[in-house]
mmCIF file of C-alpha atoms and ligand atoms in Angstrom:
data_model
loop_
_atom_site.group_PDB
_atom_site.id
_atom_site.type_symbol
_atom_site.label_atom_id
_atom_site.label_comp_id
_atom_site.label_asym_id
_atom_site.label_seq_id
_atom_site.Cartn_x
_atom_site.Cartn_y
_atom_site.Cartn_z
ATOM 1 C CA MET A 137 -0.224 -0.267 0.176
ATOM 2 C CA VAL A 138 1.479 3.483 -0.972
ATOM 3 C CA THR A 139 0.763 6.078 1.642
ATOM 4 C CA PRO A 140 -0.687 9.333 0.579
ATOM 5 C CA THR A 141 2.293 10.874 0.913
ATOM 6 C CA ALA A 142 4.228 8.940 -0.793
ATOM 7 C CA ARG A 143 1.871 8.570 -3.301
ATOM 8 C CA ALA A 144 1.950 12.457 -3.902
ATOM 9 C CA ALA A 145 5.054 12.821 -3.633
ATOM 10 C CA ALA A 146 5.241 10.220 -6.870
ATOM 11 C CA THR A 147 2.463 12.004 -8.686
ATOM 12 C CA GLU A 148 4.191 15.327 -8.256
ATOM 13 C CA THR A 149 7.628 14.074 -9.831
ATOM 14 C CA GLY A 150 5.167 12.466 -12.563
ATOM 15 C CA GLY A 151 6.002 8.751 -11.094
ATOM 16 C CA VAL A 152 8.624 7.717 -13.375
ATOM 17 C CA ARG A 153 9.776 10.954 -15.092
ATOM 18 C CA ASP A 154 12.521 11.398 -17.676
ATOM 19 C CA ALA A 155 13.951 14.133 -19.602
ATOM 20 C CA ASP A 156 10.590 15.040 -21.333
ATOM 21 C CA ASP A 157 9.134 15.914 -18.033
ATOM 22 C CA ASP A 158 11.840 18.625 -17.744
ATOM 23 C CA PRO A 159 12.119 20.268 -21.036
ATOM 24 C CA GLN A 160 14.256 23.322 -19.628
ATOM 25 C CA GLY A 161 16.468 20.937 -17.819
ATOM 26 C CA ASP A 162 16.030 22.955 -14.767
ATOM 27 C CA GLY A 163 15.776 19.416 -12.819
ATOM 28 C CA ARG A 164 18.490 17.423 -14.242
ATOM 29 C CA ARG A 165 20.708 20.495 -12.924
ATOM 30 C CA ARG A 166 19.009 20.735 -9.510
ATOM 31 C CA PHE A 167 19.745 16.862 -9.597
ATOM 32 C CA GLU A 168 23.059 16.924 -10.757
ATOM 33 C CA GLU A 169 24.084 19.669 -8.322
ATOM 34 C CA LEU A 170 22.771 17.901 -5.380
ATOM 35 C CA LEU A 171 24.975 14.587 -6.319
ATOM 36 C CA ALA A 172 27.651 17.249 -6.900
ATOM 37 C CA SER A 173 27.550 18.752 -3.172
ATOM 38 C CA GLU A 174 27.024 15.213 -2.036
ATOM 39 C CA SER A 175 23.450 16.745 -0.814
ATOM 40 C CA ARG A 176 20.090 14.283 -0.941
ATOM 41 C CA VAL A 177 17.747 13.701 -3.356
ATOM 42 C CA GLU A 178 14.647 13.764 -2.000
ATOM 43 C CA PRO A 179 11.316 11.843 -3.183
ATOM 44 C CA THR A 180 9.810 15.626 -4.352
ATOM 45 C CA ASP A 181 13.063 16.211 -6.384
ATOM 46 C CA TRP A 182 13.245 15.906 -9.638
ATOM 47 C CA MET A 183 15.437 12.688 -11.051
ATOM 48 C CA PRO A 184 16.278 10.377 -14.409
ATOM 49 C CA ALA A 185 13.586 7.628 -14.656
ATOM 50 C CA ALA A 186 17.157 5.597 -14.551
ATOM 51 C CA TYR A 187 17.919 6.196 -11.097
ATOM 52 C CA ARG A 188 14.520 5.682 -10.072
ATOM 53 C CA LYS A 189 14.517 2.505 -11.884
ATOM 54 C CA THR A 190 17.644 0.977 -9.944
ATOM 55 C CA LEU A 191 16.510 2.401 -6.104
ATOM 56 C CA ILE A 192 13.174 0.878 -6.924
ATOM 57 C CA ARG A 193 15.549 -2.325 -8.142
ATOM 58 C CA GLN A 194 17.935 -1.699 -4.944
ATOM 59 C CA ILE A 195 16.251 -1.031 -2.609
ATOM 60 C CA SER A 196 13.115 -3.712 -3.111
ATOM 61 C CA GLN A 197 15.751 -6.631 -3.701
ATOM 62 C CA HIS A 198 17.320 -5.610 -0.178
ATOM 63 C CA ALA A 199 14.065 -5.078 1.595
ATOM 64 C CA HIS A 200 13.386 -8.834 0.458
ATOM 65 C CA SER A 201 16.859 -9.999 1.242
ATOM 66 C CA GLU A 202 15.904 -9.326 5.118
ATOM 67 C CA ILE A 203 12.711 -10.392 4.827
ATOM 68 C CA ILE A 204 13.830 -14.134 3.338
ATOM 69 C CA GLY A 205 16.368 -13.790 5.505
ATOM 70 C CA MET A 206 14.651 -14.383 8.354
ATOM 71 C CA GLN A 207 13.897 -17.973 7.540
ATOM 72 C CA PRO A 208 16.719 -19.985 7.880
ATOM 73 C CA GLU A 209 17.606 -18.564 11.750
ATOM 74 C CA GLY A 210 13.992 -18.676 12.547
ATOM 75 C CA ASN A 211 14.503 -22.196 11.411
ATOM 76 C CA TRP A 212 16.790 -22.674 14.990
ATOM 77 C CA ILE A 213 14.251 -20.068 17.216
ATOM 78 C CA THR A 214 12.569 -23.654 18.953
ATOM 79 C CA ARG A 215 15.625 -25.231 19.218
ATOM 80 C CA ALA A 216 18.142 -22.502 20.541
ATOM 81 C CA PRO A 217 20.342 -24.429 23.055
ATOM 82 C CA SER A 218 19.075 -22.051 26.417
ATOM 83 C CA LEU A 219 16.156 -19.831 27.258
ATOM 84 C CA LYS A 220 19.315 -16.649 26.706
ATOM 85 C CA ARG A 221 19.823 -17.750 23.148
ATOM 86 C CA LYS A 222 16.479 -17.982 22.134
ATOM 87 C CA ALA A 223 15.686 -14.467 23.106
ATOM 88 C CA ILE A 224 18.620 -13.211 21.574
ATOM 89 C CA LEU A 225 17.672 -14.546 18.667
ATOM 90 C CA MET A 226 14.362 -13.865 18.483
ATOM 91 C CA ALA A 227 15.221 -10.696 19.013
ATOM 92 C CA LYS A 228 17.882 -10.765 15.737
ATOM 93 C CA VAL A 229 14.912 -11.810 13.628
ATOM 94 C CA GLN A 230 12.707 -9.481 14.553
ATOM 95 C CA ASP A 231 15.226 -6.917 13.545
ATOM 96 C CA GLU A 232 15.673 -8.569 10.280
ATOM 97 C CA ALA A 233 11.603 -7.635 9.884
ATOM 98 C CA GLY A 234 12.247 -4.319 11.149
ATOM 99 C CA HIS A 235 14.832 -3.815 8.524
ATOM 100 C CA GLY A 236 12.931 -5.061 5.464
ATOM 101 C CA LEU A 237 10.188 -2.814 6.532
ATOM 102 C CA TYR A 238 12.084 0.197 6.866
ATOM 103 C CA LEU A 239 13.366 -0.590 3.227
ATOM 104 C CA TYR A 240 9.952 -1.261 1.287
ATOM 105 C CA SER A 241 8.889 2.180 3.363
ATOM 106 C CA ALA A 242 11.960 3.756 1.255
ATOM 107 C CA ALA A 243 11.228 2.018 -1.598
ATOM 108 C CA GLN A 244 7.490 3.405 -1.368
ATOM 109 C CA THR A 245 8.596 6.771 -1.479
ATOM 110 C CA LEU A 246 9.749 6.409 -5.469
ATOM 111 C CA GLY A 247 6.373 5.517 -6.063
ATOM 112 C CA ILE A 248 5.796 1.726 -6.434
ATOM 113 C CA ASP A 249 3.620 0.036 -4.432
ATOM 114 C CA ARG A 250 3.979 -2.417 -1.478
ATOM 115 C CA GLU A 251 1.473 -4.854 -2.676
ATOM 116 C CA GLU A 252 3.580 -5.328 -6.079
ATOM 117 C CA MET A 253 7.091 -5.664 -4.596
ATOM 118 C CA PHE A 254 5.599 -8.414 -2.218
ATOM 119 C CA ASP A 255 4.146 -9.285 -4.547
ATOM 120 C CA GLN A 256 7.179 -9.637 -6.963
ATOM 121 C CA LEU A 257 8.907 -11.676 -4.020
ATOM 122 C CA ILE A 258 6.150 -14.352 -4.090
ATOM 123 C CA THR A 259 5.432 -15.542 -7.444
ATOM 124 C CA GLY A 260 9.937 -15.726 -7.621
ATOM 125 C CA ARG A 261 9.946 -12.365 -10.009
ATOM 126 C CA ALA A 262 11.960 -10.768 -7.989
ATOM 127 C CA LYS A 263 15.606 -10.883 -6.604
ATOM 128 C CA TYR A 264 16.982 -11.424 -3.048
ATOM 129 C CA SER A 265 20.399 -12.322 -1.442
ATOM 130 C CA SER A 266 21.507 -15.858 -2.898
ATOM 131 C CA ILE A 267 22.548 -16.144 0.539
ATOM 132 C CA PHE A 268 19.566 -17.127 2.106
ATOM 133 C CA ASN A 269 19.163 -19.895 -0.391
ATOM 134 C CA TYR A 270 21.788 -22.205 1.607
ATOM 135 C CA THR A 271 20.837 -24.127 4.630
ATOM 136 C CA THR A 272 21.128 -24.264 8.515
ATOM 137 C CA PRO A 273 22.005 -27.359 9.531
ATOM 138 C CA THR A 274 23.297 -26.882 12.731
ATOM 139 C CA TRP A 275 23.445 -24.178 15.583
ATOM 140 C CA ALA A 276 26.969 -23.359 14.407
ATOM 141 C CA ASP A 277 25.322 -21.391 11.609
ATOM 142 C CA MET A 278 24.136 -19.399 13.867
ATOM 143 C CA GLY A 279 27.602 -18.086 14.509
ATOM 144 C CA SER A 280 28.724 -18.175 11.325
ATOM 145 C CA ILE A 281 25.950 -16.404 10.021
ATOM 146 C CA GLY A 282 25.815 -13.519 12.454
ATOM 147 C CA TRP A 283 29.140 -12.786 12.180
ATOM 148 C CA LEU A 284 29.915 -13.817 8.362
ATOM 149 C CA VAL A 285 26.444 -12.511 7.137
ATOM 150 C CA ASP A 286 25.853 -9.468 9.601
ATOM 151 C CA GLY A 287 29.706 -9.194 8.725
ATOM 152 C CA ALA A 288 29.297 -8.658 5.128
ATOM 153 C CA ALA A 289 26.342 -6.558 5.357
ATOM 154 C CA ILE A 290 28.044 -4.080 7.617
ATOM 155 C CA CYS A 291 30.453 -3.685 5.215
ATOM 156 C CA ASN A 292 28.026 -3.338 2.515
ATOM 157 C CA GLN A 293 25.752 -1.653 3.915
ATOM 158 C CA VAL A 294 28.090 1.136 6.202
ATOM 159 C CA PRO A 295 28.640 3.006 2.912
ATOM 160 C CA LEU A 296 24.945 2.969 1.903
ATOM 161 C CA CYS A 297 24.171 5.559 5.201
ATOM 162 C CA ARG A 298 25.905 8.024 2.708
ATOM 163 C CA ALA A 299 23.212 7.117 -0.273
ATOM 164 C CA SER A 300 22.336 10.070 -2.525
ATOM 165 C CA TYR A 301 18.422 9.168 -1.895
ATOM 166 C CA GLY A 302 17.655 10.492 1.486
ATOM 167 C CA PRO A 303 15.064 7.664 2.856
ATOM 168 C CA TYR A 304 17.337 5.018 2.067
ATOM 169 C CA GLY A 305 20.647 6.250 3.452
ATOM 170 C CA ARG A 306 18.541 7.058 6.596
ATOM 171 C CA ALA A 307 16.878 4.097 7.139
ATOM 172 C CA MET A 308 20.269 2.548 6.524
ATOM 173 C CA VAL A 309 21.472 4.560 9.636
ATOM 174 C CA ARG A 310 19.389 2.587 12.015
ATOM 175 C CA ILE A 311 19.835 -0.851 9.788
ATOM 176 C CA CYS A 312 23.768 -0.745 10.876
ATOM 177 C CA LYS A 313 23.669 -0.206 14.487
ATOM 178 C CA GLU A 314 21.410 -2.873 14.942
ATOM 179 C CA GLU A 315 23.663 -5.134 12.284
ATOM 180 C CA SER A 316 26.573 -4.999 14.734
ATOM 181 C CA PHE A 317 24.923 -6.334 16.911
ATOM 182 C CA HIS A 318 24.402 -9.424 14.990
ATOM 183 C CA GLN A 319 27.843 -9.330 13.980
ATOM 184 C CA ARG A 320 29.033 -9.557 17.281
ATOM 185 C CA GLN A 321 26.585 -12.143 19.018
ATOM 186 C CA GLY A 322 27.231 -14.461 15.843
ATOM 187 C CA PHE A 323 30.545 -13.881 16.812
ATOM 188 C CA GLU A 324 29.696 -14.516 20.540
ATOM 189 C CA ILE A 325 28.328 -17.832 19.375
ATOM 190 C CA LEU A 326 31.284 -19.250 17.867
ATOM 191 C CA LEU A 327 33.617 -18.037 20.201
ATOM 192 C CA ALA A 328 31.210 -20.281 22.900
ATOM 193 C CA LEU A 329 31.777 -22.785 20.190
ATOM 194 C CA MET A 330 35.271 -22.554 19.790
ATOM 195 C CA ASN A 331 36.017 -22.675 24.322
ATOM 196 C CA GLY A 332 33.817 -25.893 24.087
ATOM 197 C CA THR A 333 33.985 -29.595 23.515
ATOM 198 C CA GLU A 334 36.295 -30.847 20.184
ATOM 199 C CA GLU A 335 32.486 -31.586 19.504
ATOM 200 C CA GLN A 336 31.179 -27.978 19.602
ATOM 201 C CA ARG A 337 35.172 -26.914 18.305
ATOM 202 C CA ALA A 338 34.548 -29.159 15.531
ATOM 203 C CA MET A 339 30.988 -27.535 14.421
ATOM 204 C CA ALA A 340 31.939 -24.497 14.346
ATOM 205 C CA GLN A 341 34.443 -24.724 12.381
ATOM 206 C CA GLU A 342 32.636 -27.035 9.939
ATOM 207 C CA SER A 343 29.942 -24.332 9.600
ATOM 208 C CA VAL A 344 32.721 -21.521 9.078
ATOM 209 C CA ASN A 345 34.022 -23.615 6.003
ATOM 210 C CA ARG A 346 30.282 -23.544 4.241
ATOM 211 C CA TRP A 347 29.332 -19.849 4.672
ATOM 212 C CA TYR A 348 33.158 -18.804 4.391
ATOM 213 C CA ALA A 349 32.917 -18.271 0.368
ATOM 214 C CA PRO A 350 29.130 -17.694 0.046
ATOM 215 C CA ALA A 351 29.448 -14.388 2.375
ATOM 216 C CA LEU A 352 32.361 -13.196 0.426
ATOM 217 C CA MET A 353 30.014 -14.155 -2.658
ATOM 218 C CA MET A 354 27.773 -11.103 -0.882
ATOM 219 C CA PHE A 355 29.518 -8.130 -2.348
ATOM 220 C CA GLY A 356 28.438 -9.699 -6.023
ATOM 221 C CA PRO A 357 30.557 -10.268 -8.845
ATOM 222 C CA PRO A 358 34.383 -8.995 -9.385
ATOM 223 C CA ASP A 359 34.522 -5.930 -10.755
ATOM 224 C CA ALA A 360 34.956 -6.424 -14.343
ATOM 225 C CA ASP A 361 31.872 -8.651 -14.363
ATOM 226 C CA SER A 362 29.399 -5.771 -12.878
ATOM 227 C CA PRO A 363 28.614 -3.631 -15.745
ATOM 228 C CA ASN A 364 25.908 -1.720 -13.505
ATOM 229 C CA SER A 365 28.203 -0.626 -10.682
ATOM 230 C CA GLN A 366 29.714 2.079 -11.949
ATOM 231 C CA GLN A 367 26.703 4.017 -13.264
ATOM 232 C CA SER A 368 25.636 3.530 -9.311
ATOM 233 C CA MET A 369 29.029 5.078 -8.185
ATOM 234 C CA ALA A 370 28.327 8.196 -10.589
ATOM 235 C CA TRP A 371 24.885 8.448 -9.163
ATOM 236 C CA ASN A 372 26.353 8.477 -5.537
ATOM 237 C CA ILE A 373 24.286 5.541 -4.411
ATOM 238 C CA LYS A 374 27.345 2.631 -4.373
ATOM 239 C CA ARG A 375 30.566 4.202 -2.654
ATOM 240 C CA PHE A 376 33.362 1.185 -3.241
ATOM 241 C CA SER A 377 33.451 -1.353 -5.745
ATOM 242 C CA ASN A 378 32.991 -4.977 -5.436
ATOM 243 C CA ASP A 379 36.174 -6.027 -5.056
ATOM 244 C CA GLU A 380 36.916 -3.047 -2.708
ATOM 245 C CA LEU A 381 34.539 -3.964 -0.717
ATOM 246 C CA ARG A 382 35.181 -7.444 -0.379
ATOM 247 C CA GLN A 383 38.990 -6.351 0.331
ATOM 248 C CA ARG A 384 37.845 -4.718 3.344
ATOM 249 C CA PHE A 385 35.687 -8.029 4.657
ATOM 250 C CA VAL A 386 38.835 -10.362 4.216
ATOM 251 C CA ASP A 387 41.093 -6.971 5.909
ATOM 252 C CA MET A 388 38.390 -7.118 8.694
ATOM 253 C CA LEU A 389 37.899 -11.390 9.091
ATOM 254 C CA VAL A 390 41.318 -12.725 9.512
ATOM 255 C CA PRO A 391 42.366 -11.358 12.511
ATOM 256 C CA GLN A 392 38.546 -12.079 14.518
ATOM 257 C CA ALA A 393 39.417 -15.897 12.931
ATOM 258 C CA GLU A 394 42.639 -15.920 14.926
ATOM 259 C CA ILE A 395 40.979 -14.569 17.916
ATOM 260 C CA LEU A 396 38.297 -16.918 17.819
ATOM 261 C CA GLY A 397 40.408 -19.856 16.732
ATOM 262 C CA VAL A 398 39.090 -21.261 13.742
ATOM 263 C CA THR A 399 40.719 -21.212 10.731
ATOM 264 C CA LEU A 400 39.518 -19.846 7.176
ATOM 265 C CA PRO A 401 38.984 -22.209 4.266
ATOM 266 C CA ASP A 402 41.163 -20.549 1.793
ATOM 267 C CA PRO A 403 44.808 -21.196 2.151
ATOM 268 C CA ALA A 404 45.964 -18.590 -0.012
ATOM 269 C CA ILE A 405 45.153 -15.940 2.499
ATOM 270 C CA ARG A 406 48.786 -14.432 3.314
ATOM 271 C CA TRP A 407 49.233 -10.813 4.270
ATOM 272 C CA ASN A 408 50.465 -9.227 1.412
ATOM 273 C CA GLU A 409 53.350 -6.134 3.168
ATOM 274 C CA GLU A 410 53.246 -4.054 -0.533
ATOM 275 C CA ARG A 411 49.900 -4.037 -0.906
ATOM 276 C CA GLY A 412 48.727 -3.552 2.452
ATOM 277 C CA HIS A 413 46.009 -5.814 2.647
ATOM 278 C CA TYR A 414 45.525 -9.696 2.706
ATOM 279 C CA ASP A 415 45.529 -11.576 -0.216
ATOM 280 C CA PHE A 416 42.928 -14.233 -0.881
ATOM 281 C CA GLY A 417 41.819 -17.039 -3.485
ATOM 282 C CA ASP A 418 39.472 -17.351 -5.974
ATOM 283 C CA LEU A 419 36.006 -17.627 -5.623
ATOM 284 C CA ASP A 420 33.937 -20.796 -7.434
ATOM 285 C CA TRP A 421 31.856 -17.900 -9.649
ATOM 286 C CA THR A 422 29.843 -21.193 -10.903
ATOM 287 C CA GLU A 423 28.186 -22.432 -7.902
ATOM 288 C CA PHE A 424 27.093 -18.478 -7.113
ATOM 289 C CA SER A 425 25.961 -18.699 -10.938
ATOM 290 C CA GLU A 426 23.823 -21.937 -10.015
ATOM 291 C CA VAL A 427 22.386 -20.603 -6.541
ATOM 292 C CA LEU A 428 21.517 -17.128 -8.449
ATOM 293 C CA ALA A 429 19.509 -18.962 -11.100
ATOM 294 C CA GLY A 430 17.595 -20.659 -8.509
ATOM 295 C CA ARG A 431 18.980 -23.864 -8.361
ATOM 296 C CA GLY A 432 20.551 -23.251 -4.389
ATOM 297 C CA PRO A 433 19.778 -25.850 -2.230
ATOM 298 C CA ALA A 434 16.504 -23.980 -0.077
ATOM 299 C CA ASN A 435 15.509 -21.167 -3.327
ATOM 300 C CA ALA A 436 11.962 -23.485 -3.633
ATOM 301 C CA VAL A 437 11.644 -23.842 -0.123
ATOM 302 C CA ARG A 438 12.338 -19.795 0.742
ATOM 303 C CA VAL A 439 10.025 -18.291 -1.746
ATOM 304 C CA SER A 440 7.202 -20.982 -0.781
ATOM 305 C CA ARG A 441 7.169 -20.235 2.785
ATOM 306 C CA ARG A 442 6.890 -16.752 2.099
ATOM 307 C CA ARG A 443 3.774 -16.689 -0.398
ATOM 308 C CA THR A 444 2.312 -19.274 2.804
ATOM 309 C CA ALA A 445 2.762 -16.606 5.310
ATOM 310 C CA HIS A 446 1.849 -13.644 3.244
ATOM 311 C CA GLU A 447 -1.474 -15.451 2.001
ATOM 312 C CA ASN A 448 -2.007 -16.721 5.620
ATOM 313 C CA GLY A 449 -1.378 -13.090 7.137
ATOM 314 C CA ALA A 450 -4.055 -11.352 4.595
ATOM 315 C CA TRP A 451 -6.128 -11.115 7.942
ATOM 316 C CA VAL A 452 -4.028 -8.830 9.819
ATOM 317 C CA ARG A 453 -4.028 -6.782 6.497
ATOM 318 C CA GLU A 454 -7.775 -6.554 6.510
ATOM 319 C CA ALA A 455 -7.707 -5.733 10.001
ATOM 320 C CA ALA A 456 -5.761 -3.049 9.565
ATOM 321 C CA ARG A 457 -6.776 -1.442 6.722
ATOM 322 C CA ALA A 458 -10.564 -1.611 8.668
ATOM 323 C CA TYR A 459 -8.671 0.274 11.471
ATOM 324 C CA ALA A 460 -7.296 2.817 9.509
ATOM 325 C CA ASP A 461 -10.594 3.780 7.632
ATOM 326 C CA LYS A 462 -12.116 3.493 10.985
ATOM 327 C CA GLN A 463 -10.040 6.050 12.173
ATOM 328 C CA ALA A 464 -9.840 8.229 9.240
ATOM 329 C CA THR A 465 -13.469 8.432 9.151
ATOM 330 C CA ALA A 466 -13.884 9.270 12.832
ATOM 331 C CA SER A 467 -11.169 11.918 12.749
ATOM 332 C CA ALA A 468 -13.261 13.763 9.670
ATOM 333 C CA ALA A 469 -16.130 13.386 11.631
ATOM 334 C CA SER A 470 -14.868 14.699 14.532
ATOM 335 C CA ARG A 471 -12.965 17.217 12.355
ATOM 336 C CA ALA A 472 -16.349 18.080 10.294
ATOM 337 C CA SER A 473 -17.977 19.309 13.946
ATOM 338 C CA ALA A 474 -15.364 21.329 15.551
ATOM 339 C CA ALA A 475 -14.913 23.409 12.576
ATOM 340 C CA PRO A 476 -18.325 25.579 13.184
ATOM 341 C CA GLU A 477 -17.247 26.417 16.541
ATOM 342 C CA LYS A 478 -13.852 27.665 15.455
ATOM 343 C CA ILE A 479 -15.471 29.812 13.432
ATOM 344 C CA ALA A 480 -18.043 30.678 15.985
ATOM 345 C CA SER A 481 -15.034 31.679 18.615
HETATM 346 FE FE1 FE2 B 187 19.419 -6.924 8.005
HETATM 347 FE FE1 FE2 B 188 21.654 -8.654 10.226
#
């Protein structure tokens, strides 16, 4: 559902406007000025149709990833090893739901309807981060997801706090604060396991072995194979290239892995004095493409669970809509009855 304000904003800017809607070029000049001065583009500003389209795609995919991302961890809520772990995991999964909602709201300010985005997701037309198509067979996966997946998300998302589109950048500020809690709780789960029994240490290591490479792939294909990145960087949406962010992530992981006592499953990792960074080996992009193409371990189940949850929640949306309508009618009626008194006084 698009809020009235968002709809008004989208209508004022013409929904999806391009150069034809800006014959004098004033809108484009202002847009270029905003980018050049590192200012924010707001929903009521003119923006090129391609910029709007790119943002709708990126923000909605990001929102879908947060919502689908609840599933692999939701899988462990009933089986968390203690009450404390259960409470932390529930809070974390709820945070992800909140992230999805902030992001759907940000996408709506660009003129897309929330129902349309939901529909794209549950009919399998929308993309979301491939990382959530992997399964979580062990408790240690809760640690690896927090440490590696949320860790990669932080590297990706901190620069997005400065994204040129205002509603997106502002949503990211809060999301990043919560992501850093997620990363720490994952690290702490692994630390507890690594200080535990032989079996627990083996479980942690086995899990890190499975999640390490997929987490590195979360930054997207190598720069040479990422043609849209340049345009996103020119629009101040993306601030660093995929390879730069991946390098930053590996540099962050290596010392943390040493503290944990886990081995990162890449024999090529070593400090490169000259570059001032850790070198690391090539990734198996064939597997990435398979998962991206929908042939990952859990692609079908993730979308079908989401569809079932959406259908089961129809009564909640209906009730919320009926309540909102009732409130709107009541406040219109009270405004109408209050008006004459105001005039009289
Ligand atoms: Fe999140
Ligand atoms: Fe998270």
